[in-house]
């Protein structure tokens, strides 16, 4: 098994996000370029970063959006880390000062920002495009992402009117350029869903390490958890207690393990190349620990 640490100090690929640090003097247009392959799907996973993200999901009156969010974001040099529910204080640095700083927030169409947090069921009162972001307007030194699993229950009385445009975010020194979206035409075919209790139980007696991770299929991120055993890697993703994605890679079939992402960012890339020529791409949390545990099996 070959190991590679691949670093480029100018460019860090974080999940489905191409992130540039303004501190390096990179083109600010590139800094605000983000990828999201979800196009109005009724079920899936969103990667929400500190820079505004248009989800390209549209809702009609009566549609219900159910979200479950996790992850952690470093909110600048002084505020520390926060999850989707946000942290107290720092209202002056928030996009919506009446909502907890650094929390996951959303808006549908032209309206005010609303709190989403780690768990929420949202009922659309009007047609509009869904916008989700982090409640922070000083994002230059922010790092991290929220993983948002969602499901939309469409109203049977839903109108077919065109959604209203999502609002623009007020300009600030670190939001000088708009978000540029890059579409992908590669479809994602999810495996058949099955109840969680039908899945194979995780043998924790042999578990060496595990942690939150994303797996990428056709450049779409699937949030879940990665498990390391003496003989295999396993990835599992659940949506509302239903197993929606599972991948097992036997260690004796791994030809190369490649770690990437510079700048000490805590989401880190992991590419597993197998002997059949296939590549499995993940983002793991805590690259150093994953590298240490995998190296032990070399």
Short mmCIF file of C-alpha atoms in Angstrom, two decimals:
data_model
loop_
_atom_site.label_atom_id
_atom_site.label_comp_id
_atom_site.label_asym_id
_atom_site.label_seq_id
_atom_site.Cartn_x
_atom_site.Cartn_y
_atom_site.Cartn_z
CA UNK A 1 0.00 0.00 0.00
CA UNK A 2 1.47 3.34 -1.06
CA UNK A 3 0.90 6.54 0.93
CA UNK A 4 0.94 10.04 -0.55
CA UNK A 5 0.66 13.43 1.17
CA UNK A 6 -0.21 15.83 -1.64
CA UNK A 7 -0.14 19.53 -0.73
CA UNK A 8 -0.52 22.65 -2.83
CA UNK A 9 -0.13 25.80 -0.70
CA UNK A 10 -2.27 27.86 -3.08
CA UNK A 11 -5.34 25.67 -3.42
CA UNK A 12 -7.25 23.48 -0.98
CA UNK A 13 -10.02 21.27 -2.24
CA UNK A 14 -12.50 20.81 0.58
CA UNK A 15 -15.30 18.41 -0.23
CA UNK A 16 -17.25 19.81 -3.13
CA UNK A 17 -15.85 23.27 -2.35
CA UNK A 18 -12.83 24.82 -4.00
CA UNK A 19 -11.65 27.14 -1.23
CA UNK A 20 -9.06 29.85 -1.56
CA UNK A 21 -7.68 31.81 1.37
CA UNK A 22 -7.66 35.55 0.79
CA UNK A 23 -4.65 35.77 3.10
CA UNK A 24 -2.62 34.17 0.32
CA UNK A 25 -3.54 36.97 -2.09
CA UNK A 26 -5.59 34.69 -4.34
CA UNK A 27 -8.05 36.18 -6.81
CA UNK A 28 -11.17 37.01 -4.71
CA UNK A 29 -13.42 35.76 -7.52
CA UNK A 30 -11.84 32.35 -7.11
CA UNK A 31 -12.27 32.59 -3.34
CA UNK A 32 -16.02 32.81 -3.80
CA UNK A 33 -16.36 29.96 -6.30
CA UNK A 34 -18.31 27.06 -4.84
CA UNK A 35 -19.66 23.82 -6.22
CA UNK A 36 -23.00 22.25 -5.38
CA UNK A 37 -24.48 19.59 -7.59
CA UNK A 38 -27.92 19.40 -5.99
CA UNK A 39 -30.52 20.63 -8.46
CA UNK A 40 -33.99 20.65 -6.90
CA UNK A 41 -33.72 17.10 -5.59
CA UNK A 42 -36.26 16.07 -2.94
CA UNK A 43 -33.64 14.26 -0.86
CA UNK A 44 -29.91 14.68 -0.49
CA UNK A 45 -26.98 16.34 1.23
CA UNK A 46 -25.82 19.95 1.09
CA UNK A 47 -22.39 21.33 1.91
CA UNK A 48 -22.85 24.71 3.59
CA UNK A 49 -19.73 26.87 3.89
CA UNK A 50 -19.13 30.29 5.47
CA UNK A 51 -19.59 31.89 2.05
CA UNK A 52 -23.14 32.21 0.77
CA UNK A 53 -24.42 29.09 -0.95
CA UNK A 54 -27.39 29.03 -3.29
CA UNK A 55 -28.76 25.52 -3.09
CA UNK A 56 -30.69 25.67 -6.39
CA UNK A 57 -33.61 24.12 -4.54
CA UNK A 58 -36.98 25.80 -5.09
CA UNK A 59 -39.99 25.47 -2.82
CA UNK A 60 -43.68 26.14 -3.28
CA UNK A 61 -46.33 27.01 -0.67
CA UNK A 62 -47.00 24.06 1.63
CA UNK A 63 -43.76 22.22 0.81
CA UNK A 64 -42.05 20.89 3.94
CA UNK A 65 -38.27 20.85 4.21
CA UNK A 66 -36.82 18.60 6.93
CA UNK A 67 -33.16 19.15 7.75
CA UNK A 68 -30.60 17.55 10.04
CA UNK A 69 -27.25 19.35 10.16
CA UNK A 70 -23.88 18.59 11.70
CA UNK A 71 -20.33 19.80 11.42
CA UNK A 72 -18.16 22.51 12.91
CA UNK A 73 -16.92 25.89 11.72
CA UNK A 74 -14.09 27.99 13.10
CA UNK A 75 -15.65 31.44 13.39
CA UNK A 76 -12.59 33.61 13.04
CA UNK A 77 -9.62 33.99 15.35
CA UNK A 78 -11.51 34.84 18.55
CA UNK A 79 -15.01 33.36 18.50
CA UNK A 80 -13.82 29.76 18.39
CA UNK A 81 -15.68 26.81 16.91
CA UNK A 82 -19.42 26.47 16.56
CA UNK A 83 -21.91 23.92 15.28
CA UNK A 84 -25.14 24.48 13.33
CA UNK A 85 -26.87 25.84 16.47
CA UNK A 86 -24.29 28.64 16.73
CA UNK A 87 -22.68 30.33 19.72
CA UNK A 88 -23.61 33.17 22.05
CA UNK A 89 -22.39 36.72 21.53
CA UNK A 90 -20.70 38.36 18.53
CA UNK A 91 -24.03 39.75 17.24
CA UNK A 92 -22.24 42.64 15.54
CA UNK A 93 -20.49 40.14 13.28
CA UNK A 94 -23.64 38.23 12.31
CA UNK A 95 -25.65 38.55 9.12
CA UNK A 96 -28.77 38.37 11.29
CA UNK A 97 -27.99 39.97 14.65
CA UNK A 98 -31.09 38.49 16.31
CA UNK A 99 -29.94 34.91 15.55
CA UNK A 100 -27.09 33.08 17.28
CA UNK A 101 -23.71 33.80 15.76
CA UNK A 102 -22.32 31.18 13.38
CA UNK A 103 -25.54 29.18 13.25
CA UNK A 104 -27.04 27.63 10.12
CA UNK A 105 -29.58 30.06 8.68
CA UNK A 106 -31.88 30.01 5.67
CA UNK A 107 -34.22 32.13 3.63
CA UNK A 108 -36.87 31.28 1.03
CA UNK A 109 -37.27 33.90 -1.67
CA UNK A 110 -37.21 37.55 -0.61
CA UNK A 111 -37.55 37.40 3.16
CA UNK A 112 -35.55 37.75 6.34
CA UNK A 113 -32.97 35.23 7.48
CA UNK A 114 -34.35 32.50 9.73
CA UNK A 115 -32.68 30.11 12.18
CA UNK A 116 -32.29 26.54 10.94
CA UNK A 117 -29.82 25.05 13.41
CA UNK A 118 -29.10 21.36 13.66
CA UNK A 119 -32.69 20.14 13.29
CA UNK A 120 -35.72 21.85 11.82
CA UNK A 121 -38.86 21.28 9.79
CA UNK A 122 -39.59 24.27 7.56
CA UNK A 123 -42.94 24.82 5.85
CA UNK A 124 -42.77 27.18 2.89
CA UNK A 125 -45.38 29.93 2.97
CA UNK A 126 -44.62 31.16 -0.55
CA UNK A 127 -42.69 30.18 -3.64
CA UNK A 128 -39.00 30.89 -3.60
CA UNK A 129 -35.45 29.67 -3.95
CA UNK A 130 -33.78 28.25 -0.87
CA UNK A 131 -30.61 29.94 0.35
CA UNK A 132 -28.59 28.59 3.27
CA UNK A 133 -25.44 29.96 4.86
CA UNK A 134 -23.56 30.52 8.10
CA UNK A 135 -24.61 33.47 10.26
CA UNK A 136 -21.31 35.33 9.99
CA UNK A 137 -20.46 38.33 7.82
CA UNK A 138 -16.73 38.35 8.56
CA UNK A 139 -15.71 35.14 6.82
CA UNK A 140 -12.14 35.86 5.71
CA UNK A 141 -10.59 33.69 8.43
CA UNK A 142 -13.46 31.22 8.86
CA UNK A 143 -12.83 27.55 8.21
CA UNK A 144 -15.18 24.59 8.02
CA UNK A 145 -18.51 23.41 6.73
CA UNK A 146 -21.89 22.12 7.81
CA UNK A 147 -23.20 18.86 6.36
CA UNK A 148 -26.97 19.18 5.88
CA UNK A 149 -29.04 16.09 5.14
CA UNK A 150 -32.47 17.12 3.93
CA UNK A 151 -35.77 15.77 2.66
CA UNK A 152 -38.56 17.71 0.95
CA UNK A 153 -42.18 16.62 1.23
CA UNK A 154 -43.92 18.36 -1.62
CA UNK A 155 -47.40 19.76 -1.07
CA UNK A 156 -50.12 18.13 -3.17
CA UNK A 157 -51.56 21.62 -3.60
CA UNK A 158 -48.20 23.09 -4.63
CA UNK A 159 -48.38 25.81 -7.23
CA UNK A 160 -46.30 25.75 -10.38
CA UNK A 161 -45.38 29.41 -10.30
CA UNK A 162 -41.77 30.34 -10.82
CA UNK A 163 -39.83 30.90 -7.60
CA UNK A 164 -38.79 34.38 -6.64
CA UNK A 165 -35.07 35.11 -6.71
CA UNK A 166 -33.05 34.57 -3.57
CA UNK A 167 -31.91 37.78 -1.89
CA UNK A 168 -28.44 39.17 -2.28
CA UNK A 169 -26.18 39.27 0.73
CA UNK A 170 -25.07 42.71 1.77
CA UNK A 171 -21.56 43.51 0.67
CA UNK A 172 -18.74 43.52 3.21
CA UNK A 173 -14.94 43.63 2.94
CA UNK A 174 -14.82 39.85 2.63
CA UNK A 175 -17.95 39.44 0.48
CA UNK A 176 -16.92 41.73 -2.35
CA UNK A 177 -17.77 39.28 -5.10
CA UNK A 178 -20.89 37.17 -5.67
CA UNK A 179 -21.00 33.44 -5.44
CA UNK A 180 -20.30 31.77 -8.78
CA UNK A 181 -21.98 28.40 -9.18
CA UNK A 182 -20.63 25.63 -11.34
CA UNK A 183 -23.22 23.18 -12.59
CA UNK A 184 -22.53 19.52 -13.03
CA UNK A 185 -24.55 17.40 -15.40
CA UNK A 186 -23.47 14.12 -13.89
CA UNK A 187 -26.48 12.45 -12.26
CA UNK A 188 -26.29 10.82 -8.85
CA UNK A 189 -28.14 7.53 -8.62
CA UNK A 190 -28.68 6.75 -4.96
CA UNK A 191 -28.77 3.09 -3.92
CA UNK A 192 -32.15 1.66 -2.86
CA UNK A 193 -33.01 2.79 0.66
CA UNK A 194 -33.39 0.23 3.38
CA UNK A 195 -34.20 0.50 7.09
CA UNK A 196 -31.26 1.03 9.40
CA UNK A 197 -32.00 -2.16 11.33
CA UNK A 198 -31.50 -4.22 8.17
CA UNK A 199 -27.92 -2.99 7.78
CA UNK A 200 -24.98 -5.07 8.94
CA UNK A 201 -24.04 -4.24 12.53
CA UNK A 202 -20.72 -2.47 13.05
CA UNK A 203 -18.29 -4.77 14.85
CA UNK A 204 -16.93 -2.24 17.32
CA UNK A 205 -14.72 -4.82 19.04
CA UNK A 206 -12.37 -4.63 16.03
CA UNK A 207 -12.94 -0.98 15.21
CA UNK A 208 -9.64 0.91 15.07
CA UNK A 209 -10.96 4.39 14.36
CA UNK A 210 -14.03 6.18 13.05
CA UNK A 211 -15.20 9.69 12.38
CA UNK A 212 -17.51 11.95 10.41
CA UNK A 213 -16.76 11.98 6.70
CA UNK A 214 -18.14 12.76 3.27
CA UNK A 215 -18.03 10.40 0.30
CA UNK A 216 -18.20 11.76 -3.22
CA UNK A 217 -20.23 10.26 -6.05
CA UNK A 218 -20.17 12.21 -9.32
CA UNK A 219 -18.79 15.19 -7.35
CA UNK A 220 -21.78 15.13 -4.99
CA UNK A 221 -20.98 14.94 -1.29
CA UNK A 222 -22.77 12.37 0.86
CA UNK A 223 -22.44 13.01 4.59
CA UNK A 224 -21.84 10.02 6.82
CA UNK A 225 -19.23 8.22 8.88
CA UNK A 226 -16.06 6.36 7.95
CA UNK A 227 -14.92 3.28 9.91
CA UNK A 228 -11.43 1.75 9.90
CA UNK A 229 -11.02 -1.96 10.69
CA UNK A 230 -7.90 -4.16 10.53
CA UNK A 231 -9.00 -5.47 7.13
CA UNK A 232 -11.25 -2.80 5.60
CA UNK A 233 -12.61 0.72 5.37
CA UNK A 234 -16.38 1.16 5.61
CA UNK A 235 -18.50 4.23 4.90
CA UNK A 236 -22.12 4.55 5.98
CA UNK A 237 -24.65 7.32 5.49
CA UNK A 238 -28.09 7.52 7.08
CA UNK A 239 -31.00 9.83 6.34
CA UNK A 240 -33.62 9.83 9.08
CA UNK A 241 -32.52 6.37 10.33
CA UNK A 242 -32.50 4.91 6.81
CA UNK A 243 -29.23 3.67 5.35
CA UNK A 244 -28.85 5.50 2.03
CA UNK A 245 -25.23 4.82 1.15
CA UNK A 246 -22.68 2.18 2.09
CA UNK A 247 -19.22 1.44 0.75
CA UNK A 248 -16.69 -1.22 1.83
CA UNK A 249 -13.06 -1.21 0.68
CA UNK A 250 -10.86 -4.17 1.64
CA UNK A 251 -7.38 -3.07 2.67
CA UNK A 252 -5.68 -5.77 0.59
CA UNK A 253 -7.34 -4.22 -2.48
CA UNK A 254 -5.96 -0.73 -1.77
CA UNK A 255 -3.09 0.28 -4.01
CA UNK A 256 -2.59 3.84 -2.76
CA UNK A 257 -3.90 6.13 -0.03
CA UNK A 258 -3.53 9.83 -0.79
CA UNK A 259 -4.05 12.63 1.71
CA UNK A 260 -4.52 16.21 0.55
CA UNK A 261 -5.63 19.70 1.69
CA UNK A 262 -3.11 22.28 2.89
CA UNK A 263 -3.24 25.21 5.28
CA UNK A 264 -4.13 23.18 8.40
CA UNK A 265 -7.82 23.19 7.53
CA UNK A 266 -9.60 20.62 9.62
CA UNK A 267 -11.59 19.05 6.78
CA UNK A 268 -9.17 16.95 4.81
CA UNK A 269 -9.18 14.99 1.59
CA UNK A 270 -8.60 11.26 1.40
CA UNK A 271 -8.40 9.44 -1.94
CA UNK A 272 -8.30 5.64 -1.90
CA UNK A 273 -7.07 4.02 -5.13
CA UNK A 274 -7.82 0.31 -5.48
CA UNK A 275 -6.12 -2.37 -7.55
CA UNK A 276 -8.98 -2.38 -10.06
CA UNK A 277 -8.18 1.22 -11.01
CA UNK A 278 -11.08 2.82 -9.14
CA UNK A 279 -10.80 5.87 -6.89
CA UNK A 280 -12.93 6.57 -3.83
CA UNK A 281 -12.84 10.16 -2.66
CA UNK A 282 -13.60 11.20 0.92
CA UNK A 283 -13.26 14.18 3.20
CA UNK A 284 -12.38 13.21 6.77
CA UNK A 285 -12.17 15.25 9.97
CA UNK A 286 -8.77 15.15 11.66
CA UNK A 287 -6.35 14.17 8.90
CA UNK A 288 -3.42 13.61 11.25
CA UNK A 289 -5.29 11.01 13.30
CA UNK A 290 -6.57 9.22 10.20
CA UNK A 291 -3.09 9.22 8.70
CA UNK A 292 -1.61 7.85 11.92
CA UNK A 293 -4.15 5.01 12.14
CA UNK A 294 -3.87 4.02 8.48
CA UNK A 295 -0.07 4.15 8.55
CA UNK A 296 -0.10 1.58 11.35
CA UNK A 297 -1.56 -0.93 8.89
CA UNK A 298 1.15 -0.38 6.30
#
